[in-house]
Amino acid sequence: VKPKEMHFVDLWWELGEYFHWGGPAEEGGQIKTRDVYEAAKKRIEEADVRKVSAIHVGDDLAYLEKFENGYFDWVYLDSSHKYEHTRDELELLRHKVKPGGMIAGHDWYADPAHQHHGVYKAVNEFCERRHWRLLEHDGFSQWCIEKKSF
């Protein structure tokens, strides 16, 4: 794809100094959030030859609220992985995505025992309630939905 603009939104260090996963054992198995931010920023800048990307530090719901309805062609979610947050993101994005647009994301786990099952539950409930349809989900926990055409 050749986007006109790309927005990356994350809480980064607003969630704390360390990510709760990964990192060298000598650091207690944690990675500093600002170090990961800098690595992500570098990768985005290297890949963004057209210079259309922006990184935003903050809550995605507050940030996305600023955009006019119908602004986005598509949105990719990979945020908190919690049911309530995903539900709220989808309810907001149903207005922010253009007709015929898509919402995609990560952490699709049908197993109710999985720690990220809330994403699966929120997406399915949203599709049923708001008349969107699941286009795809794969073995790598990716998913994509679109508004149904009547």
PDB file of C-alpha atoms in Angstrom:
ATOM      1  CA  VAL A   1       0.000   0.000   0.000  1.00  0.00           C
ATOM      2  CA  LYS A   2       0.999   3.580  -0.505  1.00  0.00           C
ATOM      3  CA  PRO A   3      -0.746   5.492   2.269  1.00  0.00           C
ATOM      4  CA  LYS A   4      -1.114   9.246   2.232  1.00  0.00           C
ATOM      5  CA  GLU A   5      -0.484   9.149   5.960  1.00  0.00           C
ATOM      6  CA  MET A   6       0.145   6.581   8.695  1.00  0.00           C
ATOM      7  CA  HIS A   7      -0.497   7.073  12.397  1.00  0.00           C
ATOM      8  CA  PHE A   8       1.094   4.934  15.115  1.00  0.00           C
ATOM      9  CA  VAL A   9      -0.517   5.430  18.524  1.00  0.00           C
ATOM     10  CA  ASP A  10       0.649   3.846  21.778  1.00  0.00           C
ATOM     11  CA  LEU A  11       0.827   4.734  25.451  1.00  0.00           C
ATOM     12  CA  TRP A  12       4.509   3.803  25.560  1.00  0.00           C
ATOM     13  CA  TRP A  13       6.069   5.109  28.809  1.00  0.00           C
ATOM     14  CA  GLU A  14       2.707   6.347  30.068  1.00  0.00           C
ATOM     15  CA  LEU A  15       2.129   2.715  31.088  1.00  0.00           C
ATOM     16  CA  GLY A  16       5.401   2.603  32.962  1.00  0.00           C
ATOM     17  CA  GLU A  17       9.171   2.569  32.585  1.00  0.00           C
ATOM     18  CA  TYR A  18       9.295  -1.089  31.546  1.00  0.00           C
ATOM     19  CA  PHE A  19       7.324  -3.370  29.302  1.00  0.00           C
ATOM     20  CA  HIS A  20       6.035  -6.374  31.175  1.00  0.00           C
ATOM     21  CA  TRP A  21       7.605  -8.846  28.734  1.00  0.00           C
ATOM     22  CA  GLY A  22      10.971  -9.760  27.305  1.00  0.00           C
ATOM     23  CA  GLY A  23      14.397  -8.347  27.867  1.00  0.00           C
ATOM     24  CA  PRO A  24      17.713  -9.606  29.147  1.00  0.00           C
ATOM     25  CA  ALA A  25      17.724 -11.601  32.364  1.00  0.00           C
ATOM     26  CA  GLU A  26      20.245  -9.209  33.948  1.00  0.00           C
ATOM     27  CA  GLU A  27      17.592  -6.481  33.679  1.00  0.00           C
ATOM     28  CA  GLY A  28      15.005  -8.632  35.406  1.00  0.00           C
ATOM     29  CA  GLY A  29      13.490  -9.826  32.130  1.00  0.00           C
ATOM     30  CA  GLN A  30      12.195  -6.374  31.279  1.00  0.00           C
ATOM     31  CA  ILE A  31      12.804  -3.954  28.422  1.00  0.00           C
ATOM     32  CA  LYS A  32      12.758  -0.197  28.970  1.00  0.00           C
ATOM     33  CA  THR A  33       9.753   1.319  27.250  1.00  0.00           C
ATOM     34  CA  ARG A  34      11.726   4.268  25.870  1.00  0.00           C
ATOM     35  CA  ASP A  35      14.287   1.875  24.345  1.00  0.00           C
ATOM     36  CA  VAL A  36      11.534  -0.021  22.539  1.00  0.00           C
ATOM     37  CA  TYR A  37       9.979   3.266  21.427  1.00  0.00           C
ATOM     38  CA  GLU A  38      13.290   4.413  19.949  1.00  0.00           C
ATOM     39  CA  ALA A  39      13.757   1.076  18.138  1.00  0.00           C
ATOM     40  CA  ALA A  40      10.212   1.233  16.740  1.00  0.00           C
ATOM     41  CA  LYS A  41      10.680   4.866  15.702  1.00  0.00           C
ATOM     42  CA  LYS A  42      13.907   3.995  13.882  1.00  0.00           C
ATOM     43  CA  ARG A  43      12.242   1.126  11.990  1.00  0.00           C
ATOM     44  CA  ILE A  44       9.302   3.302  10.993  1.00  0.00           C
ATOM     45  CA  GLU A  45      11.584   6.096   9.801  1.00  0.00           C
ATOM     46  CA  GLU A  46      13.736   3.667   7.780  1.00  0.00           C
ATOM     47  CA  ALA A  47      10.719   2.078   6.095  1.00  0.00           C
ATOM     48  CA  ASP A  48       8.853   5.337   5.528  1.00  0.00           C
ATOM     49  CA  VAL A  49      10.593   6.556   2.379  1.00  0.00           C
ATOM     50  CA  ARG A  50       7.660   8.857   1.540  1.00  0.00           C
ATOM     51  CA  LYS A  51       7.721  10.438   5.040  1.00  0.00           C
ATOM     52  CA  VAL A  52       4.004  10.027   5.731  1.00  0.00           C
ATOM     53  CA  SER A  53       4.201   8.487   9.223  1.00  0.00           C
ATOM     54  CA  ALA A  54       3.622  10.045  12.614  1.00  0.00           C
ATOM     55  CA  ILE A  55       4.109   8.475  16.041  1.00  0.00           C
ATOM     56  CA  HIS A  56       1.766   9.601  18.796  1.00  0.00           C
ATOM     57  CA  VAL A  57       2.262   8.890  22.487  1.00  0.00           C
ATOM     58  CA  GLY A  58      -1.025   8.669  24.318  1.00  0.00           C
ATOM     59  CA  ASP A  59      -4.336   6.892  24.621  1.00  0.00           C
ATOM     60  CA  ASP A  60      -5.634   5.687  21.266  1.00  0.00           C
ATOM     61  CA  LEU A  61      -9.275   6.370  22.151  1.00  0.00           C
ATOM     62  CA  ALA A  62      -8.545  10.018  23.002  1.00  0.00           C
ATOM     63  CA  TYR A  63      -6.371  10.417  19.913  1.00  0.00           C
ATOM     64  CA  LEU A  64      -8.783   8.763  17.464  1.00  0.00           C
ATOM     65  CA  GLU A  65     -11.687  10.840  18.767  1.00  0.00           C
ATOM     66  CA  LYS A  66     -10.020  13.907  17.208  1.00  0.00           C
ATOM     67  CA  PHE A  67     -10.501  12.642  13.653  1.00  0.00           C
ATOM     68  CA  GLU A  68     -13.659  13.433  11.722  1.00  0.00           C
ATOM     69  CA  ASN A  69     -16.081  10.620  10.991  1.00  0.00           C
ATOM     70  CA  GLY A  70     -15.253   8.710   7.807  1.00  0.00           C
ATOM     71  CA  TYR A  71     -11.591   9.756   7.910  1.00  0.00           C
ATOM     72  CA  PHE A  72      -9.803   6.396   7.720  1.00  0.00           C
ATOM     73  CA  ASP A  73      -9.763   3.870   4.891  1.00  0.00           C
ATOM     74  CA  TRP A  74      -8.633   1.230   7.347  1.00  0.00           C
ATOM     75  CA  VAL A  75      -7.301   0.897  10.864  1.00  0.00           C
ATOM     76  CA  TYR A  76      -5.111  -1.779  12.449  1.00  0.00           C
ATOM     77  CA  LEU A  77      -5.558  -2.405  16.198  1.00  0.00           C
ATOM     78  CA  ASP A  78      -2.907  -3.951  18.404  1.00  0.00           C
ATOM     79  CA  SER A  79      -3.432  -2.186  21.686  1.00  0.00           C
ATOM     80  CA  SER A  80      -4.385  -3.386  25.156  1.00  0.00           C
ATOM     81  CA  HIS A  81      -5.774  -6.794  24.132  1.00  0.00           C
ATOM     82  CA  LYS A  82      -8.485  -6.374  26.756  1.00  0.00           C
ATOM     83  CA  TYR A  83     -12.183  -6.942  26.047  1.00  0.00           C
ATOM     84  CA  GLU A  84     -13.461  -3.560  27.258  1.00  0.00           C
ATOM     85  CA  HIS A  85     -10.775  -1.529  25.509  1.00  0.00           C
ATOM     86  CA  THR A  86     -11.210  -3.405  22.216  1.00  0.00           C
ATOM     87  CA  ARG A  87     -14.997  -3.011  22.465  1.00  0.00           C
ATOM     88  CA  ASP A  88     -14.588   0.747  22.992  1.00  0.00           C
ATOM     89  CA  GLU A  89     -12.097   1.052  20.119  1.00  0.00           C
ATOM     90  CA  LEU A  90     -14.467  -0.720  17.730  1.00  0.00           C
ATOM     91  CA  GLU A  91     -17.432   1.426  18.775  1.00  0.00           C
ATOM     92  CA  LEU A  92     -15.401   4.581  18.133  1.00  0.00           C
ATOM     93  CA  LEU A  93     -13.851   3.343  14.897  1.00  0.00           C
ATOM     94  CA  ARG A  94     -17.165   2.326  13.334  1.00  0.00           C
ATOM     95  CA  HIS A  95     -17.696   6.061  12.851  1.00  0.00           C
ATOM     96  CA  LYS A  96     -14.105   6.974  11.961  1.00  0.00           C
ATOM     97  CA  VAL A  97     -13.690   4.401   9.166  1.00  0.00           C
ATOM     98  CA  LYS A  98     -15.118   5.265   5.734  1.00  0.00           C
ATOM     99  CA  PRO A  99     -18.032   3.277   4.310  1.00  0.00           C
ATOM    100  CA  GLY A 100     -16.483   0.203   2.752  1.00  0.00           C
ATOM    101  CA  GLY A 101     -13.445   0.568   5.011  1.00  0.00           C
ATOM    102  CA  MET A 102     -11.952  -2.091   7.218  1.00  0.00           C
ATOM    103  CA  ILE A 103     -10.732  -2.597  10.751  1.00  0.00           C
ATOM    104  CA  ALA A 104      -8.028  -5.184  11.283  1.00  0.00           C
ATOM    105  CA  GLY A 105      -6.024  -6.241  14.267  1.00  0.00           C
ATOM    106  CA  HIS A 106      -4.035  -8.717  16.257  1.00  0.00           C
ATOM    107  CA  ASP A 107      -4.591 -11.180  19.108  1.00  0.00           C
ATOM    108  CA  TRP A 108      -7.517 -13.231  17.793  1.00  0.00           C
ATOM    109  CA  TYR A 109      -7.745 -16.197  20.152  1.00  0.00           C
ATOM    110  CA  ALA A 110     -10.954 -18.231  20.250  1.00  0.00           C
ATOM    111  CA  ASP A 111      -9.833 -20.178  23.319  1.00  0.00           C
ATOM    112  CA  PRO A 112     -11.609 -18.637  26.350  1.00  0.00           C
ATOM    113  CA  ALA A 113      -8.634 -19.590  28.515  1.00  0.00           C
ATOM    114  CA  HIS A 114      -6.208 -17.487  26.441  1.00  0.00           C
ATOM    115  CA  GLN A 115      -5.152 -14.185  28.038  1.00  0.00           C
ATOM    116  CA  HIS A 116      -6.193 -12.244  24.909  1.00  0.00           C
ATOM    117  CA  HIS A 117      -9.549 -13.940  24.332  1.00  0.00           C
ATOM    118  CA  GLY A 118     -11.230 -10.602  25.024  1.00  0.00           C
ATOM    119  CA  VAL A 119     -10.235  -9.357  21.556  1.00  0.00           C
ATOM    120  CA  TYR A 120     -11.985 -12.323  19.919  1.00  0.00           C
ATOM    121  CA  LYS A 121     -15.058 -11.786  22.095  1.00  0.00           C
ATOM    122  CA  ALA A 122     -15.227  -8.014  21.475  1.00  0.00           C
ATOM    123  CA  VAL A 123     -14.798  -8.378  17.698  1.00  0.00           C
ATOM    124  CA  ASN A 124     -17.459 -11.071  17.397  1.00  0.00           C
ATOM    125  CA  GLU A 125     -19.959  -9.198  19.555  1.00  0.00           C
ATOM    126  CA  PHE A 126     -19.299  -5.993  17.618  1.00  0.00           C
ATOM    127  CA  CYS A 127     -19.827  -7.710  14.265  1.00  0.00           C
ATOM    128  CA  GLU A 128     -23.126  -9.188  15.385  1.00  0.00           C
ATOM    129  CA  ARG A 129     -24.409  -6.010  17.043  1.00  0.00           C
ATOM    130  CA  ARG A 130     -23.268  -3.522  14.370  1.00  0.00           C
ATOM    131  CA  HIS A 131     -23.698  -5.645  11.218  1.00  0.00           C
ATOM    132  CA  TRP A 132     -20.065  -5.922  10.289  1.00  0.00           C
ATOM    133  CA  ARG A 133     -18.622  -9.151   8.941  1.00  0.00           C
ATOM    134  CA  LEU A 134     -15.445 -11.026   9.581  1.00  0.00           C
ATOM    135  CA  LEU A 135     -13.408 -11.040   6.379  1.00  0.00           C
ATOM    136  CA  GLU A 136     -10.460 -13.015   7.653  1.00  0.00           C
ATOM    137  CA  HIS A 137      -8.689 -14.476  10.621  1.00  0.00           C
ATOM    138  CA  ASP A 138      -5.549 -16.524  10.356  1.00  0.00           C
ATOM    139  CA  GLY A 139      -3.224 -18.818  12.268  1.00  0.00           C
ATOM    140  CA  PHE A 140      -1.096 -15.855  13.361  1.00  0.00           C
ATOM    141  CA  SER A 141      -3.913 -14.248  15.386  1.00  0.00           C
ATOM    142  CA  GLN A 142      -4.631 -11.556  12.758  1.00  0.00           C
ATOM    143  CA  TRP A 143      -8.217 -10.550  11.942  1.00  0.00           C
ATOM    144  CA  CYS A 144     -10.065  -8.175   9.600  1.00  0.00           C
ATOM    145  CA  ILE A 145     -13.693  -6.970   9.544  1.00  0.00           C
ATOM    146  CA  GLU A 146     -15.790  -4.757   7.255  1.00  0.00           C
ATOM    147  CA  LYS A 147     -19.224  -3.226   7.376  1.00  0.00           C
ATOM    148  CA  LYS A 148     -21.785  -5.439   5.676  1.00  0.00           C
ATOM    149  CA  SER A 149     -23.427  -4.147   2.522  1.00  0.00           C
ATOM    150  CA  PHE A 150     -27.199  -4.554   2.370  1.00  0.00           C
TER     151      PHE A 150
END
